[in-house]
XYZ file of N, CA and C in Angstrom:
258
model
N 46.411 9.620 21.061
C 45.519 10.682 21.446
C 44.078 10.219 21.251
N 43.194 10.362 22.235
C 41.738 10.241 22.461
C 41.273 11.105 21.986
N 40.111 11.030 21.370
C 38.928 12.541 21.222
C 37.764 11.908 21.512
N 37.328 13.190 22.785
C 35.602 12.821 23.139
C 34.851 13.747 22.184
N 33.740 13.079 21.526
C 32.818 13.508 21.199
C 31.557 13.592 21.647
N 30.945 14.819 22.730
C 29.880 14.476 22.861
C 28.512 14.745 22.055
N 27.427 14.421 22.525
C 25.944 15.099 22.001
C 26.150 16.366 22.993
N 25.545 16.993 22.355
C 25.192 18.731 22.987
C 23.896 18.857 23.028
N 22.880 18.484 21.870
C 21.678 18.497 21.705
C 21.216 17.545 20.696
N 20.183 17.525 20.790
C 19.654 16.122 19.361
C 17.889 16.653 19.276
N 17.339 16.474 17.794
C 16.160 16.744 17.299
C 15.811 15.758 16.559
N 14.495 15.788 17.272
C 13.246 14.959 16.971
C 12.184 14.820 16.041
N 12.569 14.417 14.617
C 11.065 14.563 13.673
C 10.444 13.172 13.474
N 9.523 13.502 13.147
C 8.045 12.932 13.396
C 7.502 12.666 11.876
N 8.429 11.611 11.678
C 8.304 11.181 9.874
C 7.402 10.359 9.347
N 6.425 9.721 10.184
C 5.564 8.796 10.176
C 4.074 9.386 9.995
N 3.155 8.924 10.732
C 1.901 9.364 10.085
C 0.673 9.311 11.622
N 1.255 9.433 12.404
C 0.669 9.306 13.480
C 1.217 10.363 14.417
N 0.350 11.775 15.386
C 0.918 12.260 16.228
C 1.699 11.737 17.245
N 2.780 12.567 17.651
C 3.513 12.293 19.227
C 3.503 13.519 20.011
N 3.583 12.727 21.459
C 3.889 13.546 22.563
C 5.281 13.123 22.991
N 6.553 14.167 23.529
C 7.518 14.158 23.997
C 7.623 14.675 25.415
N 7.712 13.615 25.880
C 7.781 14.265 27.854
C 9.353 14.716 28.350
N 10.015 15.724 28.505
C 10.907 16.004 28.323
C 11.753 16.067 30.266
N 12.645 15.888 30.632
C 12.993 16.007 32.201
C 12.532 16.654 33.278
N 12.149 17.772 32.487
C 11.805 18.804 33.188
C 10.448 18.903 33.388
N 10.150 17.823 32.980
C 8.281 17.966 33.119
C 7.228 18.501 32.167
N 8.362 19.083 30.788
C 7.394 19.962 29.993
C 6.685 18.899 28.856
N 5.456 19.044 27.946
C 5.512 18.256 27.324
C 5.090 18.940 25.833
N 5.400 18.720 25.000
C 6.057 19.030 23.769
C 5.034 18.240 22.575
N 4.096 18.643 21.892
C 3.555 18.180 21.023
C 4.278 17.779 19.740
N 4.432 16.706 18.708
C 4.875 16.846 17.459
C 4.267 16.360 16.639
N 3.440 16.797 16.151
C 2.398 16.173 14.826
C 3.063 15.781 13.540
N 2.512 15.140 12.812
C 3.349 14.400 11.565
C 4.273 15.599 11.197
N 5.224 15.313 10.186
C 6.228 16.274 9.579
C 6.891 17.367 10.576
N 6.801 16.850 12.024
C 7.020 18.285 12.956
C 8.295 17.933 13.172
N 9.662 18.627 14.013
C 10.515 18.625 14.451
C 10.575 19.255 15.815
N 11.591 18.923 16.802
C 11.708 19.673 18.122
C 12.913 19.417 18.768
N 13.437 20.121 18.859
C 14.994 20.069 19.859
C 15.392 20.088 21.525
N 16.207 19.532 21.925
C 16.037 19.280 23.005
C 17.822 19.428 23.639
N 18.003 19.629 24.743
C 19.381 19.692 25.312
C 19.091 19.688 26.631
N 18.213 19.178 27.056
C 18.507 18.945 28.924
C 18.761 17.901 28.997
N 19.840 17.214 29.635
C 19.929 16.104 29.990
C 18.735 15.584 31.152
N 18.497 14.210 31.126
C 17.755 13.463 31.905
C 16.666 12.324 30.354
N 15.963 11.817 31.056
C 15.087 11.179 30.445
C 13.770 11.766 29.572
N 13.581 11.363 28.251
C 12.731 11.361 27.524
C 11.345 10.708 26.922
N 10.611 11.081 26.923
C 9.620 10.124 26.324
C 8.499 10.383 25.411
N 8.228 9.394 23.996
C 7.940 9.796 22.985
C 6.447 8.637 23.287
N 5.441 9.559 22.871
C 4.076 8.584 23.609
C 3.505 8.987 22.428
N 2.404 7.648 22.199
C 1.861 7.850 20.230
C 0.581 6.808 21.108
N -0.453 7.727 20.847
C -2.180 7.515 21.885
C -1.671 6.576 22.279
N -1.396 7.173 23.399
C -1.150 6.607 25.066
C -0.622 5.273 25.081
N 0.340 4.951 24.230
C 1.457 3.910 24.155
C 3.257 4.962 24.093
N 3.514 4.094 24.807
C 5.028 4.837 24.911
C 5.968 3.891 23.799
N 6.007 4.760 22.686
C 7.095 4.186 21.165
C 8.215 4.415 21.723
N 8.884 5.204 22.458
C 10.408 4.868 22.595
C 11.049 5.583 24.188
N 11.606 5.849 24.801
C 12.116 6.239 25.489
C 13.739 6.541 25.490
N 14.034 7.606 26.100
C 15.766 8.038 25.669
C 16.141 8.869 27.050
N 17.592 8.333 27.206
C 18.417 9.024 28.406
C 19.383 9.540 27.773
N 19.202 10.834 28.168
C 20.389 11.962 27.781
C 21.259 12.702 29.275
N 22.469 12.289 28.730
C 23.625 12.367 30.310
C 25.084 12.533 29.571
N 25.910 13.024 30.151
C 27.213 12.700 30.267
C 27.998 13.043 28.939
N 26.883 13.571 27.781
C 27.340 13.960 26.496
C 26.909 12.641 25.227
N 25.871 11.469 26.399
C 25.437 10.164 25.370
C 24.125 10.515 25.446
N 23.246 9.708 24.633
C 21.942 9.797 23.875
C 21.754 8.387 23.771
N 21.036 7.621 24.466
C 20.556 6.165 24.625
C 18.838 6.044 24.003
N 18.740 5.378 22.971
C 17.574 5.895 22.724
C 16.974 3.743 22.915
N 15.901 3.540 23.534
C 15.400 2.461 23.860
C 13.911 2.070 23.538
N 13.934 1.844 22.162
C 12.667 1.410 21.776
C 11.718 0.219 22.930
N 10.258 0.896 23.110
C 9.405 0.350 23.950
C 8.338 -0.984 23.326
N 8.438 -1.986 24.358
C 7.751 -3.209 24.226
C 6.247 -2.778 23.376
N 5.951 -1.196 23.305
C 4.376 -1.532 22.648
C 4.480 -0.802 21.038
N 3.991 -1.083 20.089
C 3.693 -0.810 18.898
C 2.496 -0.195 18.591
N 3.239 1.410 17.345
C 1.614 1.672 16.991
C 1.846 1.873 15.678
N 0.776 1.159 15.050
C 1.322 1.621 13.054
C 1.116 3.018 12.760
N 1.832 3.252 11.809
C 2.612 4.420 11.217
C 3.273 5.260 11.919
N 3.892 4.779 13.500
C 4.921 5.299 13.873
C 6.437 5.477 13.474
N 6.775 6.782 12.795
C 8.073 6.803 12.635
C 9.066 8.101 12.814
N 9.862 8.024 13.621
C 10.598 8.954 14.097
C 11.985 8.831 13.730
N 12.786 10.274 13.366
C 14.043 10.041 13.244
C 14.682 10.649 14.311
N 16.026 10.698 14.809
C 16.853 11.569 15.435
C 18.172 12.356 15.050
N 18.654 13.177 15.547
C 19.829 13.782 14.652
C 20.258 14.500 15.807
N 21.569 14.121 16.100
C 22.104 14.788 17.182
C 23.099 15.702 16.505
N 23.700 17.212 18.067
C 24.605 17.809 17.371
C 25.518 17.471 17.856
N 27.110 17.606 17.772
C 28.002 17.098 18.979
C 29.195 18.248 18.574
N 29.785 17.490 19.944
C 30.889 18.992 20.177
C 32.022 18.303 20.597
């Protein structure tokens, strides 16, 4: 016997020391200043931008959560994630 587990939703805090912006599928965009958190459940693509460098990018589909750290660096960027699943 198989069991799928998918993501349903996953949240975003902002553990580091530098603001982020989260660009979310739908076009909305989502502030998270240090110590902030924010949740998310639309599938499609994500993006986490720290002054106008993109720190990570993530595709959410199919019940997976691909999260793809970006070629540019900014110090005291640090983010965690925590998905829920079903």
């Amino acid at each position: 016997m198989s069991v799928f587990i998918a993501v349903t939703s996953f949240t975003i805090t902002n553990a580091g020391t530098v603001d982020g912006v989260i660009s979310d599928p739908g076009g909305a965009i989502t502030q998270l200043p240090v110590h902030a958190s924010a949740s998310f459940a639309i599938p499609g693509p994500y993006t986490i931008n720290l002054n106008n460098v993109i720190g990570a990018t993530m595709n959410f589909n199919d019940g997976n959560l691909n999260i793809n750290k970006a070629a540019g660096t900014v110090p005291g960027a640090e983010f965690t994630v925590a998905v829920t699943v079903a």
